[in-house]
């Protein structure tokens, strides 16, 4: 073992090798075409979020499979509220709101790709408002449902699933609000709008989760 | 996204405390990871020595009550796994991966710093349990409904805030891992230097890649389980409580769906480090590079289909399927084992400390792998489950494997990180103490397990026939503890007066040795051409020698 | 390790020798002291149930295969390491072999065959172990709760929901334990009253978790056959799943009796239950109350005093779901007072007949290691 063999590349003097110029500029990092770092990062993060909700859904189906009948019929005074199938209308309206918001969000993305800043801001603005409306609607729903998180496994799974989805909607609204704010400050253009794309991906994901939730809780 | 303001002035690379706390440099963050992890290794180790002291002879001596004993091994397991072994491997990844692929930093430096700082925070939360009336005590696996504590504090000690702190700490640490894995994946996919194709990446980078995928897919699942447990405990939920319609086995399914892939998170990067070290010290390329990559990916994929081998005795899983998959996972691991051995075969071995620890890894992980395969035979697991056999298995893979790998990596990269070599003599003393102590501690646990000693008991009958082996294990445990003294002393004197390392003290193969020790901010001045997985070897010996 | 003549052995060589010497000395000492015992320590105990024998046979095969694999691979490592160490002054590069498809194919395929073989034989023995008889000779429900075992004997045509004919509450001792007929088949159900426990008898090489279930039909169940040769033997059992602070003390015994003896024991238990319970002594006979409280599997009063002329235990069991009883034990170990257990939270008044003055122990016979106190009778 040659203790002090030196690299063929640098002088080997630790104090000296620090570059004076930008050491990175000459290297072609970060330029391997295709998808940008933030967007790839967001896609990967969404993968992890999918697994998170898979965990919750798995719990839901496991609990549901071991409870007959489903929804539970006891205790009777609370259980009468469990029948979400017969009253899916309010949730259906929420679903429509969220789906529409996904569309407006995408319109916003397309707009900024065309450098149409007004269209971008208008659409993202509408998306944020729809997201807030959804959250208010969900809060109202919670207040009127007639059962709580501790009321049998039905209540527990219902509030956990919808609650965590709600938290994600809230996260998405915050994200899009930041995008809106930065958009108003003129920070995005057709060449530079990774944050917009990334946030919209997240928003679509939140939307898809809700559709899965709605189908599971209200239809299945 | 990245903060890369170009043209960094050299003077910003200071080492004041403030600089360390606010740094977004992957190398400093990597070193912070290592320091933090070693701190928790010592905490976890001291807890283990508490456990061993209690078990040295029959009768309760050290700990006055069994609840405290339960807290000790619970916190020992949790600290070792979530605050030592997983983070320290992430720390090596952080330091080495960008250098090895010729990148100036991680893809998201500020998120990188965030990931790191969540760890000490999580650790503090976790340990606070000891001060707030009892740390978590339901085992590192925290099986529900014990961890839900429906019965009352005095009976199972899972009440109090310890268990809730445990949950919060794990959510925090898990989030840190997830963010870290996104960062690694984007870095590896997008930041490679020109010429660094996927199949020219060093094996360590491959293992970090697969590990990151495992973290990304598995960790969120345990986060969801932790949240359910928290809801059950604090908001009257019923996920895991059968008395009210929940499902006790659900916790185990979700927990192990995470925790089995997680055991590969705890070993794959260590395997990667070994795969860097063996070729360098035998002066040969890694034998079967591609097979190695596929084996790593195979372990990752199979790792998701074996979780229920921890649940063979629950009567709630389809045994043959999980038995078969568990057996099969021995095959890709065996491929790696033979590739390592044939890397050494016909080489010219130099027994520097990194190689000694790497060889320790090979021979000890072999034992841990094989005694794990015993449990894949379901009926045999009926005998072995929840006995000291399993404790032997998990330490042979985690300590004999991962920790030996960590030590090998420490001796190997320390010169790069600090510019100074660690002393060889002290390194060898540490190795001998650790190797002998390790086997004294954990080998007898096989026999204890076969003799019927269950795990997680504070005491045993004097006439059960377990006395000698337990005493031996305790002596060994203290020997492992003693082996830390030469290590600390070595680090201490090497930092002050160690031999100057130079750029490439080991005649290594990969890019990190092409820059100065320690590397400058943004790592490289110039990069050599990359035409194989051993760019420095090519540079030194000419491309032709590579055939 | 060898070195070129005249050169000093390197530190590495010394270390190698040290480790080798330590291992060899340790092994030699062990073998000289007790070779057979060392060899046997690599195996589980001799199996005392039919299912356990099946497991033991499988273990032996797995052990041999594993040992051979270990010796080959470890031998290869050690040999390579010794053979290919770099000689001082040798700076030539070794041949740069990148791989060998044939070799790699072999060490993929051979282990695959081995593990598939292991899988097949373990599946076969699993099937044998899991087989349950449609007509077992006896059905028993083992009930586990923090931190005690009790054993409920069920009628012949029972299923997991059936009520017990009689219950053995003491997990240990000559009057307790899981009493089984040797040479016959017992079907066991496992019921938990709280968290997960595990039924584990090392000498059966077997354990099965006691998982709390809402629906008893989901309780774990399995067959246990103790061969006729086991008659008269007692086997130690222990809870194997962490269940709280008292996990360690959840021990029990399995007592195998010859069929005739078992029948006699069984009939006696049934008769005892059927015998009309003696009328509860009327309040008039009872003496002054003595308060005892059980909480957290402990007696809150470590010492009690009571009059020799008789008194009444006012026994408050505050442990929800956990049964306790209250017995008085004389210094010679004889029980002078024996009450029936009941689960908390509940209060019972237990009249105690006159007993001679002196110092006694009072215990909960279900948790004898955790729940004791001193009773002074004056
Ligand atoms: C780094 C961590 C790590 C690693 C890598 C492994 C690897 C393996 N583990 Fe381990 N395991 C743990 C950490 C790990 N484990 C922990 C922490 C627990 C306990 C958790 C708890 O309850 O607290 C546990 C528990 C555990 C159990 C449950 C035991 C029980 O509770 O009853 C089982 C059961 O099958 C098992 C199996 C295996 C197998 C088959 C492998 C395989 O991957 C090993 C494969 C390797 C080899 C086999 C050696 C090399 C191969 C060859 C030389 C080829 C030839 C070999 C053959 C043909 C056999 N492990
Ligand atoms: C990476 C993981 C890891 C590591 C490294 C270790 C290391 C050790 N473990 Fe670990 N252990 C686990 C993971 C690990 N363990 C897990 C997951 C469990 C299961 C937990 C559960 O059941 O829930 C477990 C359980 C477990 C048990 C079983 C407890 C029981 O079931 O009742 C025992 C018993 O002996 C034990 C012993 C030890 C010992 C002696 C060490 C030794 O190697 C420790 C060596 C000691 C030190 C490293 C201390 C050195 C420090 C000093 C000497 C002081 C220096 C101080 C300063 C400088 C300030 N461990
Ligand atoms: Cu019951 Cu452990
Ligand atoms: Cu596993």
Short mmCIF file of N, CA and C in Angstrom, two decimals, chain B residues 9 37 70 96 107 115-116 139 155 166 191 198 211 245 248 267 270 327 373 380 405-406 421 453 455 476 498:
data_model
loop_
_atom_site.label_atom_id
_atom_site.label_comp_id
_atom_site.label_asym_id
_atom_site.label_seq_id
_atom_site.Cartn_x
_atom_site.Cartn_y
_atom_site.Cartn_z
N UNK B 9 -16.74 31.43 -3.37
CA UNK B 9 -15.40 31.85 -2.96
C UNK B 9 -14.85 30.79 -2.01
N UNK B 37 -24.87 9.64 14.08
CA UNK B 37 -25.14 8.22 14.18
C UNK B 37 -24.26 7.55 15.21
N UNK B 70 -37.95 -3.60 29.83
CA UNK B 70 -38.62 -3.51 28.53
C UNK B 70 -38.30 -2.20 27.82
N UNK B 96 -20.41 10.02 -0.14
CA UNK B 96 -19.67 9.37 -1.21
C UNK B 96 -20.38 9.44 -2.56
N UNK B 107 -28.88 16.70 -5.46
CA UNK B 107 -29.78 17.46 -6.31
C UNK B 107 -30.48 18.57 -5.53
N UNK B 115 -33.36 16.92 5.82
CA UNK B 115 -33.42 15.50 6.16
C UNK B 115 -32.51 15.21 7.33
N UNK B 116 -31.32 15.77 7.28
CA UNK B 116 -30.41 15.47 8.38
C UNK B 116 -30.95 15.98 9.71
N UNK B 139 -41.26 -3.06 22.69
CA UNK B 139 -40.38 -3.64 21.68
C UNK B 139 -40.22 -2.71 20.50
N UNK B 155 -50.08 -2.29 34.20
CA UNK B 155 -49.98 -3.64 33.72
C UNK B 155 -48.96 -3.77 32.60
N UNK B 166 -42.40 7.85 20.86
CA UNK B 166 -41.82 6.88 19.94
C UNK B 166 -42.46 7.02 18.56
N UNK B 191 -27.63 13.63 -12.10
CA UNK B 191 -26.44 14.44 -11.86
C UNK B 191 -25.14 13.72 -12.18
N UNK B 198 -25.27 4.25 -16.40
CA UNK B 198 -25.75 3.48 -15.26
C UNK B 198 -24.83 2.30 -14.97
N UNK B 211 -31.62 0.91 -2.44
CA UNK B 211 -32.06 1.24 -1.09
C UNK B 211 -33.07 2.39 -1.10
N UNK B 245 -63.59 -4.33 17.26
CA UNK B 245 -63.74 -4.57 15.83
C UNK B 245 -62.49 -4.36 15.02
N UNK B 248 -55.82 -6.97 15.20
CA UNK B 248 -54.50 -6.91 15.83
C UNK B 248 -53.39 -7.27 14.86
N UNK B 267 -28.74 -3.04 5.13
CA UNK B 267 -27.55 -3.82 4.78
C UNK B 267 -27.05 -3.55 3.37
N UNK B 270 -24.19 -1.17 3.05
CA UNK B 270 -22.99 -1.75 3.63
C UNK B 270 -22.39 -2.75 2.65
N UNK B 327 -36.98 -18.30 1.26
CA UNK B 327 -35.87 -19.14 0.83
C UNK B 327 -35.20 -18.55 -0.41
N UNK B 373 -31.99 -18.28 7.22
CA UNK B 373 -32.66 -19.24 6.35
C UNK B 373 -33.29 -20.39 7.14
N UNK B 380 -39.51 -25.12 11.48
CA UNK B 380 -38.35 -24.81 12.30
C UNK B 380 -38.56 -23.46 13.00
N UNK B 405 -19.41 -3.54 8.13
CA UNK B 405 -19.32 -2.77 6.90
C UNK B 405 -19.08 -1.29 7.18
N UNK B 406 -19.80 -0.78 8.18
CA UNK B 406 -19.64 0.63 8.55
C UNK B 406 -18.20 0.90 8.99
N UNK B 421 -4.87 9.75 7.56
CA UNK B 421 -5.12 8.32 7.71
C UNK B 421 -5.45 7.99 9.16
N UNK B 453 -34.74 -20.34 25.45
CA UNK B 453 -34.79 -19.05 26.14
C UNK B 453 -35.52 -18.04 25.26
N UNK B 455 -36.87 -14.39 23.96
CA UNK B 455 -36.31 -13.05 23.99
C UNK B 455 -37.19 -12.16 24.86
N UNK B 476 -18.76 -10.87 26.41
CA UNK B 476 -18.54 -10.46 25.02
C UNK B 476 -19.06 -9.06 24.76
N UNK B 498 -2.43 12.51 12.45
CA UNK B 498 -2.40 11.32 11.60
C UNK B 498 -1.55 11.56 10.36
#
